[in-house]
Tab-separated table of C-alpha atoms in Angstrom:
chain	number	residue	atom	x	y	z
A	1	MET	CA	87.106	70.789	146.225
A	2	LYS	CA	85.407	68.502	143.720
A	3	ASN	CA	82.173	66.826	144.781
A	4	HIS	CA	80.567	64.668	142.114
A	5	LEU	CA	77.063	63.255	142.689
A	6	THR	CA	75.084	60.825	140.573
A	7	LEU	CA	71.329	61.256	140.946
A	8	ARG	CA	68.376	59.534	139.269
A	9	GLU	CA	65.443	61.136	137.500
A	10	GLN	CA	62.694	59.051	139.095
A	11	SER	CA	60.161	59.121	136.240
A	12	SER	CA	62.574	57.922	133.545
A	13	GLY	CA	65.386	56.270	135.494
A	14	LYS	CA	67.868	58.549	133.714
A	15	GLU	CA	71.100	59.229	135.605
A	16	ILE	CA	71.806	62.873	136.399
A	17	SER	CA	75.503	63.620	136.795
A	18	VAL	CA	76.406	66.718	138.826
A	19	ASP	CA	79.696	68.352	139.746
A	20	VAL	CA	78.569	70.404	142.738
A	21	ASN	CA	79.488	74.040	142.142
A	22	ARG	CA	77.875	76.275	144.796
A	23	VAL	CA	75.556	75.429	147.692
A	24	PHE	CA	73.123	77.778	149.417
A	25	ASN	CA	71.173	77.100	152.621
A	26	ALA	CA	68.132	79.250	153.278
A	27	GLY	CA	66.828	80.096	156.716
A	28	TYR	CA	63.600	81.410	158.228
A	29	ALA	CA	61.809	81.126	154.872
A	30	GLY	CA	58.319	80.044	155.918
A	31	SER	CA	55.359	81.414	153.996
A	32	ASP	CA	53.585	82.035	157.317
A	33	GLN	CA	55.533	84.618	159.308
A	34	GLU	CA	53.851	83.552	162.581
A	35	LYS	CA	55.276	80.038	162.111
A	36	VAL	CA	58.657	81.536	161.225
A	37	GLN	CA	58.589	83.316	164.564
A	38	GLU	CA	57.683	80.019	166.297
A	39	HIS	CA	60.759	78.401	164.706
A	40	ILE	CA	62.920	81.327	165.796
A	41	ASP	CA	61.494	80.863	169.298
A	42	GLU	CA	62.337	77.114	169.195
A	43	LEU	CA	65.926	77.947	168.376
A	44	ALA	CA	66.086	80.811	170.858
A	45	LYS	CA	65.407	78.273	173.641
A	46	LEU	CA	68.789	76.805	172.729
A	47	GLY	CA	70.437	80.207	172.708
A	48	VAL	CA	70.507	80.702	168.917
A	49	PRO	CA	70.836	84.393	168.007
A	50	THR	CA	67.711	86.002	166.528
A	51	PRO	CA	68.205	86.992	162.850
A	52	GLU	CA	68.097	90.679	161.935
A	53	THR	CA	66.127	89.934	158.761
A	54	THR	CA	64.206	87.059	157.181
A	55	PRO	CA	64.608	85.088	155.003
A	56	THR	CA	68.330	84.452	155.298
A	57	LEU	CA	70.634	82.755	152.765
A	58	TYR	CA	73.960	81.131	153.674
A	59	PRO	CA	76.577	80.012	151.113
A	60	ILE	CA	78.293	76.818	152.306
A	61	ALA	CA	81.072	74.631	150.924
A	62	ASN	CA	80.387	72.480	147.880
A	63	ASN	CA	81.589	69.283	149.605
A	64	ASN	CA	78.535	69.307	151.914
A	65	PRO	CA	75.796	67.699	149.758
A	66	THR	CA	75.823	63.910	149.936
A	67	THR	CA	73.517	60.973	149.224
A	68	ASP	CA	75.199	58.819	151.888
A	69	ASP	CA	73.132	56.991	154.493
A	70	THR	CA	75.469	57.630	157.458
A	71	ILE	CA	77.071	60.772	158.848
A	72	GLN	CA	79.421	61.282	161.802
A	73	VAL	CA	79.091	64.069	164.365
A	74	GLN	CA	81.192	65.425	167.213
A	75	HIS	CA	78.591	65.328	170.007
A	76	GLY	CA	74.958	64.584	170.830
A	77	GLU	CA	73.449	68.017	170.182
A	78	THR	CA	72.880	67.841	166.439
A	79	SER	CA	69.675	67.383	164.470
A	80	GLY	CA	68.226	67.089	160.988
A	81	GLU	CA	66.002	69.598	159.212
A	82	ILE	CA	63.773	68.460	156.351
A	83	GLU	CA	63.917	70.763	153.324
A	84	TYR	CA	63.113	70.780	149.647
A	85	VAL	CA	66.199	70.997	147.479
A	86	LEU	CA	66.592	72.613	144.050
A	87	ILE	CA	69.377	71.391	141.764
A	88	TRP	CA	70.444	73.002	138.500
A	89	ALA	CA	71.975	70.218	136.400
A	90	GLU	CA	72.308	69.051	132.779
A	91	GLY	CA	70.482	72.137	131.530
A	92	GLY	CA	67.421	71.647	133.729
A	93	LEU	CA	66.057	72.325	137.193
A	94	TYR	CA	65.323	69.394	139.509
A	95	VAL	CA	63.762	69.055	142.951
A	96	THR	CA	64.319	66.505	145.692
A	97	VAL	CA	64.201	66.273	149.491
A	98	GLY	CA	67.064	66.612	151.946
A	99	SER	CA	68.168	67.343	155.473
A	100	ASP	CA	70.340	70.273	156.512
A	101	HIS	CA	71.935	68.476	159.464
A	102	THR	CA	72.863	71.157	161.969
A	103	ASP	CA	75.194	71.434	164.958
A	104	ARG	CA	72.896	72.940	167.600
A	105	ARG	CA	75.715	73.640	170.052
A	106	LEU	CA	77.710	75.566	167.449
A	107	GLU	CA	74.524	77.296	166.277
A	108	THR	CA	74.388	79.252	169.555
A	109	PHE	CA	77.681	80.824	168.504
A	110	SER	CA	77.226	81.158	164.729
A	111	VAL	CA	74.390	80.000	162.454
A	112	PRO	CA	76.561	79.986	159.263
A	113	MET	CA	79.255	77.899	160.998
A	114	SER	CA	76.656	75.441	162.290
A	115	LYS	CA	75.347	74.858	158.753
A	116	GLN	CA	78.873	74.301	157.499
A	117	ALA	CA	79.771	71.784	160.199
A	118	TYR	CA	77.885	68.709	158.900
A	119	PRO	CA	76.748	67.298	155.543
A	120	ASN	CA	73.532	68.197	153.790
A	121	ILE	CA	72.002	64.815	153.057
A	122	ILE	CA	69.782	64.447	149.978
A	123	ALA	CA	67.838	61.632	148.334
A	124	ARG	CA	69.262	60.132	145.142
A	125	ASP	CA	65.972	60.425	143.256
A	126	VAL	CA	64.903	63.745	141.750
A	127	TRP	CA	61.912	65.109	139.846
A	128	LYS	CA	61.914	67.648	137.056
A	129	TYR	CA	60.701	70.890	138.547
A	130	SER	CA	58.594	71.501	135.419
A	131	ASP	CA	56.667	68.249	136.114
A	132	VAL	CA	55.529	69.350	139.594
A	133	LYS	CA	55.491	73.144	139.360
A	134	ASP	CA	51.765	73.383	138.521
A	135	HIS	CA	50.665	71.377	141.602
A	136	TRP	CA	53.466	72.450	143.975
A	137	ASP	CA	50.844	73.386	146.601
A	138	GLN	CA	49.713	69.747	146.925
A	139	ILE	CA	53.150	68.198	147.557
A	140	THR	CA	53.859	67.167	151.155
A	141	PHE	CA	57.042	66.338	153.014
A	142	THR	CA	57.516	64.372	156.217
A	143	CYS	CA	60.377	63.491	158.561
A	144	TRP	CA	60.559	60.843	161.302
A	145	ALA	CA	63.276	60.832	163.979
A	146	SER	CA	64.349	57.739	165.933
A	147	SER	CA	66.418	57.306	169.068
A	148	GLY	CA	66.897	53.711	170.100
A	149	GLU	CA	63.541	51.953	169.814
A	150	GLU	CA	61.511	55.177	169.858
A	151	ARG	CA	60.368	56.604	166.511
A	152	GLU	CA	58.455	59.868	166.340
A	153	LEU	CA	56.823	61.960	163.652
A	154	TYR	CA	59.218	64.876	163.715
A	155	GLN	CA	58.191	67.282	160.937
A	156	GLN	CA	55.224	67.284	158.557
A	157	GLY	CA	53.901	69.874	156.154
A	158	LYS	CA	53.389	71.054	152.593
A	159	LEU	CA	55.965	72.675	150.348
A	160	THR	CA	53.799	75.775	150.400
A	161	ASP	CA	54.613	76.129	154.094
A	162	LEU	CA	57.868	77.513	152.699
A	163	MET	CA	58.589	80.223	150.132
A	164	ARG	CA	58.127	78.958	146.568
A	165	PRO	CA	61.177	78.901	144.273
A	166	GLU	CA	59.774	81.843	142.291
A	167	GLU	CA	59.690	83.990	145.434
A	168	TRP	CA	63.453	83.597	145.730
A	169	GLU	CA	64.195	85.080	142.292
A	170	PRO	CA	65.651	88.381	143.630
A	171	GLN	CA	68.107	86.514	145.883
A	172	PHE	CA	68.828	83.933	143.160
A	173	GLU	CA	69.746	86.686	140.732
A	174	SER	CA	71.838	88.719	143.178
A	175	MET	CA	73.865	85.701	144.391
A	176	HIS	CA	73.837	83.750	141.071
A	177	VAL	CA	72.132	80.812	142.766
A	178	ASN	CA	70.365	79.638	139.596
A	179	SER	CA	73.519	78.443	137.800
A	180	GLN	CA	74.416	74.945	136.625
A	181	GLY	CA	75.832	72.702	139.345
A	182	ASN	CA	74.293	74.769	142.128
A	183	PHE	CA	72.183	73.449	145.037
A	184	PHE	CA	69.592	75.376	147.049
A	185	PHE	CA	68.229	74.107	150.390
A	186	SER	CA	64.895	75.717	151.166
A	187	ALA	CA	64.995	76.168	154.967
A	188	THR	CA	62.798	73.989	157.121
A	189	ILE	CA	59.373	73.791	158.714
A	190	ASN	CA	58.440	73.657	162.393
A	191	THR	CA	58.736	70.468	164.365
A	192	VAL	CA	55.514	68.678	165.323
A	193	ALA	CA	56.376	68.784	169.037
A	194	LYS	CA	57.673	72.377	168.835
A	195	SER	CA	61.040	71.186	170.105
A	196	LEU	CA	64.221	69.831	168.555
A	197	ALA	CA	65.127	66.126	168.649
A	198	PHE	CA	68.721	64.971	168.925
A	199	ALA	CA	68.007	61.654	167.231
A	200	ASP	CA	70.327	59.011	165.841
A	201	TYR	CA	68.244	58.100	162.751
A	202	TYR	CA	66.250	60.300	160.384
A	203	GLU	CA	63.840	59.201	157.626
A	204	PHE	CA	62.281	61.705	155.253
A	205	GLU	CA	60.085	61.734	152.177
A	206	LEU	CA	58.568	64.002	149.549
A	207	HIS	CA	55.121	62.891	148.307
A	208	ASP	CA	53.298	64.043	145.186
A	209	PRO	CA	49.625	62.876	145.314
A	210	VAL	CA	48.864	64.136	141.799
A	211	LEU	CA	51.476	62.042	139.976
A	212	ASN	CA	51.427	59.411	142.764
A	213	GLN	CA	55.168	59.461	143.311
A	214	THR	CA	57.331	59.565	146.437
A	215	ILE	CA	61.003	60.253	147.069
A	216	ARG	CA	62.463	58.711	150.253
A	217	HIS	CA	65.803	58.701	152.007
A	218	ALA	CA	67.184	57.975	155.489
A	219	TYR	CA	70.468	58.309	157.331
A	220	GLN	CA	72.141	57.184	160.534
A	221	VAL	CA	73.917	59.624	162.852
A	222	GLU	CA	77.074	58.227	164.448
A	223	GLN	CA	78.708	60.083	167.318
A	224	LEU	CA	82.494	60.091	167.298
A	225	GLN	CA	84.524	58.955	170.301
A	226	GLN	CA	85.617	61.469	172.897
A	227	PRO	CA	88.976	63.009	171.956
A	228	ILE	CA	92.189	62.666	173.925
A	229	GLU	CA	93.288	66.227	174.648
């Protein structure tokens, strides 16, 4: 299936045209293994199977990445996960922020299927990885979740809370992740409240205090009607 995305290099305004080739979603990739275990424990409360090894890496379909601001879901037990996203395009490597929106009900049956079920939403703006690589440890990312009138700080951390891109080189080489048109979603960080939110609106941002630049995006979650069956 063809999935064509048009992104924007934030610093120059240049359009980045990408035919999405392969997409990979990482899991349990925190730099602090105690926090990884906390995240596993969060998911275990919902009945999600414990992984046999960490980190994990799941190939998913190339129609999943989108820059849309609305997605539709089957039921009320889904949630976003803020992640950094690597994109190999036009001969370079770019980074942005996204959400691996996950079906929590399906996740109790199969983690790979749950990641396949809903889109991976990303911001339209991107940065050159080479422009931020040397101060990667200072970049923060934040997610807010809203349900009705209530808005809460949902996730907040630094990119170094997760494995750096260089630490993934063995997996990138073995699964040919670092090829043109490919997308890599980094896995997520813990929630602030140590519990998942089934919200209907997610806002997220990536902030670079050194170059004083911020990438933002948001999306609405619409629940489909009950089926007739």
